CSV table of C-alpha atoms and ligand atoms in Angstrom, one decimal:
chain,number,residue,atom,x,y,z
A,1,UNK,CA,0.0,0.0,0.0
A,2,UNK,CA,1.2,2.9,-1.0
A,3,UNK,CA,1.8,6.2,2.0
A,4,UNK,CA,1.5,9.1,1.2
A,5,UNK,CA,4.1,11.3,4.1
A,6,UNK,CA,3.9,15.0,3.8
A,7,UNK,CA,6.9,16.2,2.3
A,8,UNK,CA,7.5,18.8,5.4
A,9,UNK,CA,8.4,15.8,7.6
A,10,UNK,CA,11.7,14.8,5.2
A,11,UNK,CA,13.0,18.2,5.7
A,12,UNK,CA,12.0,18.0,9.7
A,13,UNK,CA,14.0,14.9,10.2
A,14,UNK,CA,16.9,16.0,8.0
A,15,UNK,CA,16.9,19.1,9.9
A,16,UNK,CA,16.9,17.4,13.2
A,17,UNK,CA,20.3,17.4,16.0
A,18,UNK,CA,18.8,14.3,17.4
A,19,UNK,CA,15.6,12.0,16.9
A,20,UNK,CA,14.3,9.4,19.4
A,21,UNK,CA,12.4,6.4,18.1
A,22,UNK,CA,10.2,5.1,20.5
A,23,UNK,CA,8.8,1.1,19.4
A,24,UNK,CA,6.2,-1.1,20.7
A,25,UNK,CA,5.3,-4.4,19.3
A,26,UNK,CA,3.6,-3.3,16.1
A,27,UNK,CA,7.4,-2.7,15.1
A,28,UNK,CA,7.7,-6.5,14.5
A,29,UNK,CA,4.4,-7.5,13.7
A,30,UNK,CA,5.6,-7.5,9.9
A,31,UNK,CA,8.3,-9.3,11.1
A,32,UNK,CA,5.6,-12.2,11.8
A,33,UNK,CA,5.9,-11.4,16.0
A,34,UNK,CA,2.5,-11.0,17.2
A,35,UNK,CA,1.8,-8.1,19.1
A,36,UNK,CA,1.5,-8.0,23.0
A,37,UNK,CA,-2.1,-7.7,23.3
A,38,UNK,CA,-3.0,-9.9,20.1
A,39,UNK,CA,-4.8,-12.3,20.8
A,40,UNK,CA,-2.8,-16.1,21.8
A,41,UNK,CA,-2.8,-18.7,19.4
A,42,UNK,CA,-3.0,-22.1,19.0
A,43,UNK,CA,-2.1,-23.6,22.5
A,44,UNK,CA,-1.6,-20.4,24.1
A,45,UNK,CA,-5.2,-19.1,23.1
A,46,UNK,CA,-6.6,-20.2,26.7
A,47,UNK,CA,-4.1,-17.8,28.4
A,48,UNK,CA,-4.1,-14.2,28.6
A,49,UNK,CA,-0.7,-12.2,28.0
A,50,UNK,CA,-0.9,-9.9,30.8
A,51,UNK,CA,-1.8,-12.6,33.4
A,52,UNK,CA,1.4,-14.3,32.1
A,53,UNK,CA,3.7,-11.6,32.1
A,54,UNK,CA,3.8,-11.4,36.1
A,55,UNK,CA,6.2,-12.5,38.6
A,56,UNK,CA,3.3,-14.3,40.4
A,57,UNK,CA,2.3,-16.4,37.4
A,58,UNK,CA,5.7,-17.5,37.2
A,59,UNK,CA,5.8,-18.7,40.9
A,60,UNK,CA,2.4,-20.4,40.8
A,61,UNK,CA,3.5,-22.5,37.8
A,62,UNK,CA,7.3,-21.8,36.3
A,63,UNK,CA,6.6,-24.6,33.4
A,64,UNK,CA,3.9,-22.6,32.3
A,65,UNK,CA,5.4,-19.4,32.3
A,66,UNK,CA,8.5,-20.1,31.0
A,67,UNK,CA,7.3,-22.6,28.3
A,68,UNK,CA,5.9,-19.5,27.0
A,69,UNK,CA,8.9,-17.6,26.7
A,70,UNK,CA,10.7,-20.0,25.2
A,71,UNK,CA,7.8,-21.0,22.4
A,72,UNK,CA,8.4,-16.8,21.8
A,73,UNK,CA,11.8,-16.6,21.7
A,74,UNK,CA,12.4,-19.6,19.4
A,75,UNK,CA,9.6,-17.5,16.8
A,76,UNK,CA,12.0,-14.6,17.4
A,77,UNK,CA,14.7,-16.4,16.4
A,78,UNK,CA,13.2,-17.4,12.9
A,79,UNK,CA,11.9,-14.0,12.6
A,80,UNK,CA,13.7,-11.5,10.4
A,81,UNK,CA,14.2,-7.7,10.6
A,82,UNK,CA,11.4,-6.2,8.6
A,83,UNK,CA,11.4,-2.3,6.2
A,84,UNK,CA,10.8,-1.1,9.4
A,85,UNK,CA,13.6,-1.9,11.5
A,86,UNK,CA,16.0,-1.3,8.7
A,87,UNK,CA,14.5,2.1,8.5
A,88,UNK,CA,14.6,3.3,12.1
A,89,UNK,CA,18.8,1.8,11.4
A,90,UNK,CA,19.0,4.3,8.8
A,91,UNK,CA,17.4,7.1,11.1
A,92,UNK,CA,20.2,6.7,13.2
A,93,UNK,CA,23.0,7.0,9.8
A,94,UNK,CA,21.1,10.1,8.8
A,95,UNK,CA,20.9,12.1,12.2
A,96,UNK,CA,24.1,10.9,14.3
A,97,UNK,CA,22.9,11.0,17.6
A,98,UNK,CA,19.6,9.8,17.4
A,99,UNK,CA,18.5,6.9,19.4
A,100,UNK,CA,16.2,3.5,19.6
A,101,UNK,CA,14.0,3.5,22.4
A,102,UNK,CA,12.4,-0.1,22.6
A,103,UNK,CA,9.7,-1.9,24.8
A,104,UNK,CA,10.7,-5.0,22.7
A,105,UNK,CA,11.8,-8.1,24.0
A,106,UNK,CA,13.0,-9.2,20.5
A,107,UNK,CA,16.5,-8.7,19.0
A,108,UNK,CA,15.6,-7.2,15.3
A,109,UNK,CA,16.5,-3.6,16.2
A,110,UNK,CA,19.9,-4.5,16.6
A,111,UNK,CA,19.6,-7.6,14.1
A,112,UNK,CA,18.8,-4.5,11.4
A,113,UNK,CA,21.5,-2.4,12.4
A,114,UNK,CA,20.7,0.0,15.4
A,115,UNK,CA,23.2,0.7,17.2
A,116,UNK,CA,22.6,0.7,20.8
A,117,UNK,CA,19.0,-0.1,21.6
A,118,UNK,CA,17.4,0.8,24.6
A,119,UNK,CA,15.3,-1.6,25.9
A,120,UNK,CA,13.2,-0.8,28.4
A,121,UNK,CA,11.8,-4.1,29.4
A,122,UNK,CA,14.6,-6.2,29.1
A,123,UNK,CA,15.2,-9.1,26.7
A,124,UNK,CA,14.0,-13.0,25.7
A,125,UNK,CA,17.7,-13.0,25.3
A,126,UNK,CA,18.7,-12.5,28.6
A,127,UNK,CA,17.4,-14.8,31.1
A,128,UNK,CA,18.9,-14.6,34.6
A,129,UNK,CA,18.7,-16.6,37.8
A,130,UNK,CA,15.9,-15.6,40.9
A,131,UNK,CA,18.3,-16.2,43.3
A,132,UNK,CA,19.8,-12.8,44.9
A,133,UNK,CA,22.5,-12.0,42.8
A,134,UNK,CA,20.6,-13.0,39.9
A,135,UNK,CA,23.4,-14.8,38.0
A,136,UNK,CA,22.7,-14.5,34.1
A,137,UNK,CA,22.3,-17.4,32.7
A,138,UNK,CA,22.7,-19.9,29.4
A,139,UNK,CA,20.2,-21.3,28.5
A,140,UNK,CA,20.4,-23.7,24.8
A,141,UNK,CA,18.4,-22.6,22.2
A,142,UNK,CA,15.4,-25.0,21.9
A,143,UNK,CA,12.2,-24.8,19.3
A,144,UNK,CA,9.6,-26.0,21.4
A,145,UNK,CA,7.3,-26.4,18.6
A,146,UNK,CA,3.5,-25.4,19.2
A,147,UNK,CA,4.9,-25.0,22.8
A,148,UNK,CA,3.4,-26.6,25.7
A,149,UNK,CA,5.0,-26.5,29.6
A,150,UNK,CA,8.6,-26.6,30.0
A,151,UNK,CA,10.4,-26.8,33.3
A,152,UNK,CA,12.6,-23.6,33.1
A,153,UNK,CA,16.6,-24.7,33.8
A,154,UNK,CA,18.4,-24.1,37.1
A,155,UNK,CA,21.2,-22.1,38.5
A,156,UNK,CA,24.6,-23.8,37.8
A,157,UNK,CA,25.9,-21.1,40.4
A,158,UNK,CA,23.2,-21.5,43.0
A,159,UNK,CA,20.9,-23.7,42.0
A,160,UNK,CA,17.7,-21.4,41.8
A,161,UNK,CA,15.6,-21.1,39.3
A,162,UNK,CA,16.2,-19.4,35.5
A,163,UNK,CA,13.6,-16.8,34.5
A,164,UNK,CA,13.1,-14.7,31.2
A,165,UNK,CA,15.4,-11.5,31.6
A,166,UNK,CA,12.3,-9.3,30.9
A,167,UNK,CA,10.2,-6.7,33.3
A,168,UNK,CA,6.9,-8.3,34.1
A,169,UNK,CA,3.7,-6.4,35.8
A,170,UNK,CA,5.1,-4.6,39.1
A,171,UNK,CA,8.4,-4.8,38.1
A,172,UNK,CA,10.5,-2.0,38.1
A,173,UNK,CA,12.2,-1.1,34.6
A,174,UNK,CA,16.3,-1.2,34.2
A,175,UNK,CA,17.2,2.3,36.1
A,176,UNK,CA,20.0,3.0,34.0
A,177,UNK,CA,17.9,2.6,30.6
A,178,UNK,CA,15.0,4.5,32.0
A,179,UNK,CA,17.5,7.0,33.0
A,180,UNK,CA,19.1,6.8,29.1
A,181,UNK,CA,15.6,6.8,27.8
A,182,UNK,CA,14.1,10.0,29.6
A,183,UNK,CA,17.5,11.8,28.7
A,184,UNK,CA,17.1,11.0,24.8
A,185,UNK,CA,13.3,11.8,25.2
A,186,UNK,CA,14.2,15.3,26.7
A,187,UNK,CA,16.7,16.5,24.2
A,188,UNK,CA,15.3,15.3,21.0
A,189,UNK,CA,13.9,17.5,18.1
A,190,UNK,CA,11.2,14.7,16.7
A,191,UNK,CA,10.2,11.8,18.3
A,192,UNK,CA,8.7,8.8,16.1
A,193,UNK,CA,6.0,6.9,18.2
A,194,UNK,CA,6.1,3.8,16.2
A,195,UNK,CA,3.6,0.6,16.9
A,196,UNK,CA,2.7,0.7,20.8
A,197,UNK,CA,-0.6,0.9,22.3
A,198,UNK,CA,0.2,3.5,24.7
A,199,UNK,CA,-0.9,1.8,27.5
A,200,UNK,CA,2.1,0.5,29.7
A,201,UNK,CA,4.2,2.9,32.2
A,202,UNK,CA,6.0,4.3,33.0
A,203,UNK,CA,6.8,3.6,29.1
A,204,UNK,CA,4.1,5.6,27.9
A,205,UNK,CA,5.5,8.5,29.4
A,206,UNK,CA,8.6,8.6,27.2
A,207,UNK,CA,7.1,10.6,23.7
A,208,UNK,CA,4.7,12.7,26.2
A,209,UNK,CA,8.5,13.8,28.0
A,210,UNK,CA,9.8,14.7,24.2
A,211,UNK,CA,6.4,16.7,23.5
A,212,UNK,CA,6.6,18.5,26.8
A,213,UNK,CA,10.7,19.2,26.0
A,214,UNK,CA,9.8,20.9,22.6
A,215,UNK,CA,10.4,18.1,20.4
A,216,UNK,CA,7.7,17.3,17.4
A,217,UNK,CA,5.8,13.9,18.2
A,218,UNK,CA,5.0,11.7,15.5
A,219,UNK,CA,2.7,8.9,15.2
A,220,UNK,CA,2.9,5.7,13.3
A,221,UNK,CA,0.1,3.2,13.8
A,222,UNK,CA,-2.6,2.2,11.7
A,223,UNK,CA,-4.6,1.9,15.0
A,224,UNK,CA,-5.6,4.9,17.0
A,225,UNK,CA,-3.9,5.3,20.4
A,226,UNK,CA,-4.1,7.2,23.7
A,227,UNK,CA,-1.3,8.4,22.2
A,228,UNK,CA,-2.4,10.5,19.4
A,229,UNK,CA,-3.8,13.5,21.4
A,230,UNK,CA,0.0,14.8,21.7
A,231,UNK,CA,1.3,13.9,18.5
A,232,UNK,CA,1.5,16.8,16.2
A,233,UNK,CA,1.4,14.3,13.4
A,234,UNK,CA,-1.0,10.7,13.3
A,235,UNK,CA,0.0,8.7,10.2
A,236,UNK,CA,-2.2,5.9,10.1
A,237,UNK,CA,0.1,2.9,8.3
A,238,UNK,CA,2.1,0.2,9.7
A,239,UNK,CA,5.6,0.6,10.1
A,240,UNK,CA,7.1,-1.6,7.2
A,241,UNK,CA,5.4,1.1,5.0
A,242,UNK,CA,5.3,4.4,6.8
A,243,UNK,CA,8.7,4.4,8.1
A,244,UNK,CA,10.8,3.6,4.5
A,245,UNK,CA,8.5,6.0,3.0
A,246,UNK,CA,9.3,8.9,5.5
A,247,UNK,CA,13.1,8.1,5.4
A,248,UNK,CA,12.8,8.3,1.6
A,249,UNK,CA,11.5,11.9,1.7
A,250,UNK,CA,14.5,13.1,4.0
A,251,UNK,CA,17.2,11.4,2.2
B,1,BJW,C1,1.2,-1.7,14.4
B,1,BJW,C2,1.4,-2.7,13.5
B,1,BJW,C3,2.2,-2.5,12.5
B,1,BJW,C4,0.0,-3.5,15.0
B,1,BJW,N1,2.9,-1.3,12.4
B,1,BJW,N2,1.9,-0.6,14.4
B,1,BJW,C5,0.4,4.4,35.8
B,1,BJW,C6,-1.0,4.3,35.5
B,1,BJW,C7,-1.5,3.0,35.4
B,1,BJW,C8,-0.8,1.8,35.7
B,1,BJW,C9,0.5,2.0,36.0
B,1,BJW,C10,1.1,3.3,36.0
B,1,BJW,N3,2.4,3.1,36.3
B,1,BJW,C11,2.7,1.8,36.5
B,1,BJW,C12,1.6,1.1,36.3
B,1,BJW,C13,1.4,-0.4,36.3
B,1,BJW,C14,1.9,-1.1,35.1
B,1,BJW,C15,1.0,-0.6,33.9
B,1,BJW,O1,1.5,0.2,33.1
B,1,BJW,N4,-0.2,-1.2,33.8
B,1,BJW,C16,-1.0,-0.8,32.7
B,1,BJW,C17,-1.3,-2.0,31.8
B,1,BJW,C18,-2.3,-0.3,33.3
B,1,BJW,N5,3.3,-0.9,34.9
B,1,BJW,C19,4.2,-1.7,35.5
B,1,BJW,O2,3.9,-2.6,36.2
B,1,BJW,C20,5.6,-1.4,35.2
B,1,BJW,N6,6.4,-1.4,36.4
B,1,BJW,C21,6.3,-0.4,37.3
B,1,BJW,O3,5.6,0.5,37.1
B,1,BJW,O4,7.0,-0.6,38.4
B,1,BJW,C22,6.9,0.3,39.5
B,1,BJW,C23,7.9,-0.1,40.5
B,1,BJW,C24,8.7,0.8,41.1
B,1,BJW,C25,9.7,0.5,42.1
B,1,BJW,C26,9.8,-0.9,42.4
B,1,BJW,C27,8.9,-1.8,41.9
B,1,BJW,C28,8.0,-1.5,40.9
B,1,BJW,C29,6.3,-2.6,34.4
B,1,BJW,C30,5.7,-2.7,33.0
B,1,BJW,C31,6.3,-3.9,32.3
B,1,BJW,C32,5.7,-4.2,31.0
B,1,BJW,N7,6.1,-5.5,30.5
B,1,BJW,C33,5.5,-6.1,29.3
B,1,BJW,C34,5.9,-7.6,29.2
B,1,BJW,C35,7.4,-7.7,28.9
B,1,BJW,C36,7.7,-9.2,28.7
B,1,BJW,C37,6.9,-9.8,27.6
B,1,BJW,O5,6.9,-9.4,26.4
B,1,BJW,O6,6.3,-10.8,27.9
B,1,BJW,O7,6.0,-5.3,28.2
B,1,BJW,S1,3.7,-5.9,29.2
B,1,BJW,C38,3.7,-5.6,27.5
B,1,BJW,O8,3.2,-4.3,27.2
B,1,BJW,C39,5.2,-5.6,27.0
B,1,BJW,C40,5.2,-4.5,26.0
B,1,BJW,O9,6.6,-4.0,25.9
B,1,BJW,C41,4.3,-3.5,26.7
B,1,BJW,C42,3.7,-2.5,25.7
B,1,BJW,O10,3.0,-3.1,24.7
B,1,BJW,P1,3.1,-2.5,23.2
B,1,BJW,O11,4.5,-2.7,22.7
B,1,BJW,O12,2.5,-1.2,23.2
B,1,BJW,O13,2.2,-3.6,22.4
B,1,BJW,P2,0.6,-3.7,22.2
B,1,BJW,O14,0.3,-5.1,21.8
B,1,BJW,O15,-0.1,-3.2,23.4
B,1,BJW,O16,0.3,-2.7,21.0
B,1,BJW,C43,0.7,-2.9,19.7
B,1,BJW,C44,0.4,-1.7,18.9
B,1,BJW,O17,0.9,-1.8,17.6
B,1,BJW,C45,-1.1,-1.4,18.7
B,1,BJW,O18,-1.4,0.0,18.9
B,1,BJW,C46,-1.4,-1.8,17.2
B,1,BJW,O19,-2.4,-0.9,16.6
B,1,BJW,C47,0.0,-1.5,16.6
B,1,BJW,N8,0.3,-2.2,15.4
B,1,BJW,N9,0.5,-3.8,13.9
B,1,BJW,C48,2.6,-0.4,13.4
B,1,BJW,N10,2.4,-3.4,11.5
C-alpha cells in the first residue's frame, strides 16, 4: 500500500540534531511477531498475555510461564528484521545522535543495524537466575514447537531457578535505561511513536516527556492510540510502510 508522508516531515527529520524512536510491538508484527495484546494462538489461546507476564504467574506455575517464553523466543529467532527496522537503522545513519528507544523483548533492532538499543523491558535473550544476585544465565536454544510446559533450567551457580530477563507487571524497569531513555526523550527535536498501544508505564511517558521538551511527536500506527492527542502528526500505516516512505522523503 502505498503512504503518502507530507513532504514537510523529510526536511523536519533531516533538519533534526537528534531524533528518538520510541517502538512497541507493532514494530515487529511485519516481522511475523505477534503483538503483545494480540490475541494467543494455537495452544496459548486459553491464556491471557498480561496474566502471564507477572512474577506471580511465574511462581504459581514456572513450566507454564517459561514454556511461553521459550515457544516466543524460538519464533524470534526465525523471525527476520522487517522495512521497518531497517528504517529506524537508517534514522540513526542520517541524524548521528539519534536513538532507539524499545519496549521490545526481540533482537531485530539490533539484528537491522541500530546501534545501541534501549530496551526498556529487558530481553528473551537475557534470562537470569531468581536467586539474589541474579546470576545471568545460558540457557540452549530450543524450538519448542507449538509450545506446551517446560520446566525452566536451574542455576549452575546456585541452583535457583532461570527466569526470562524481561520486566513483568510490578516490576521496576532497568534504572540505567530509564534514565538513558528520559535523557534522549528530553533532548530530541522529533520523536517517532512507532507501533505501541500507549498503554504501559512508566513507558508511555517517554514521547509525552519529548512533546513536553519541545520536540515534534509523530505517530505511526494504523490503530488509533491514547497516544495520538500529543502527536502533532497521526500517520495511520504500519511501520514496514510508513517508516521507508518517510526516510525516503528526507534522504
Ligand atoms: C502496528 C502494527 C504495524 C500493529 N505497524 N503498528 C500508571 C498508570 C496505570 C498503571 C501504571 C502506572 N504506572 C505503572 C503502572 C502499572 C503497570 C502498567 O502500566 N499497567 C497498565 C497496563 C495499566 N506498569 C508496570 O507494572 C511497570 N512497572 C512499574 O511501574 O514498576 C513500578 C515499581 C517501582 C519500584 C519498584 C517496583 C515497581 C512494568 C511494566 C512492564 C511491562 N512488561 C511487558 C511484558 C514484557 C515481557 C513480555 O513481552 O512478555 O512489556 S507488558 C507488554 O506491554 C510488554 C510491552 O513492551 C508493553 C507495551 O505493549 P506494546 O508494545 O505497546 O504492544 P501492544 O500489543 O499493546 O500494542 C501494539 C500496537 O501496535 C497497537 O497499537 C497496534 O495498533 C499497533 N500495530 N501492527 C505499526 N504493523
Amino acid at each position: 500500500m502505498q503512504i503518502d508522508v507530507p513532504a514537510t516531515l523529510g526536511a523536519t527529520l533531516r533538519g533534526a540534531r537528534r531524533v528518538v524512536v520510541f517502538t512497541g510491538a507493532g514494530m515487529s508484527a511485519e516481522s511475523g511477531v505477534p503483538t503483545f495484546r494480540d490475541d494467543l494462538t494455537g495452544l496459548w489461546s486459553r491464556f491471557d498475555a498480561e496474566r502471564l507476564a507477572t512474577p506471580e504467574a511465574f511462581h504459581a506455575d514456572p513450566d507454564l510461564v517459561w514454556g511461553w517464553y521459550e515457544w516466543r523466543r524460538a519464533r524470534v529467532r526465525r523471525a527476520e528484521p522487517n522495512p521497518g527496522h531497517l528504517a529506524t537503522a537508517e534514522i540513526e545513519t542520517l541524524v548521528p545522535g539519534s536513538v532507539v528507544i524499545t519496549q521490545n523483548v526481540d533482537d531485530l533492532h539490533e539484528r537491522a543495524g541500530s546501534r545501541a538499543p534501549i530496551h526498556l523491558h529487558g530481553s528473551l535473550f537475557a534470562p537470569r537466575c531468581i536467586g539474589e544476585d541474579a546470576h545471568p544465565a545460558d540457557v540452549p536454544d530450543t524450538d519448542p514447537g507449538d509450545g506446551g510446559r517446560i520446566p525452566p533450567p536451574r542455576c549452575t551457580h546456585c541452583g535457583a531457578l532461570v527466569r526470562p530477563g524481561v520486566v513483568w507487571f510490578g516490576e521496576q524497569l532497568p534504572i540505567a535505561a530509564l534514565n538513558a531513555a528520559v535523557e534522549a526523550a528530553s533532548s530530541c527535536d522529533v520523536l517517532l511513536t512507532v507501533g505501541t498501544s500507549g498503554v504501559v508505564y512508566p513507558a508511555a511517558e517517554i514521547p509525552r516527556i519529548a512533546m513536553l521538551s519541545g520536540a515534534m511527536v509523530i505517530q505511526v500506527n494504523p490503530e488509533p492510540t491514547p497516544l495520538d492527542r500529543i502527536c502533532a502528526v497521526n500517520l495511520r500505516g504500519t511501520a514496514a510502510q510508513v517508516l521507508p516512505a518517510l526516510i525516503a522523503s528526507a534522504r
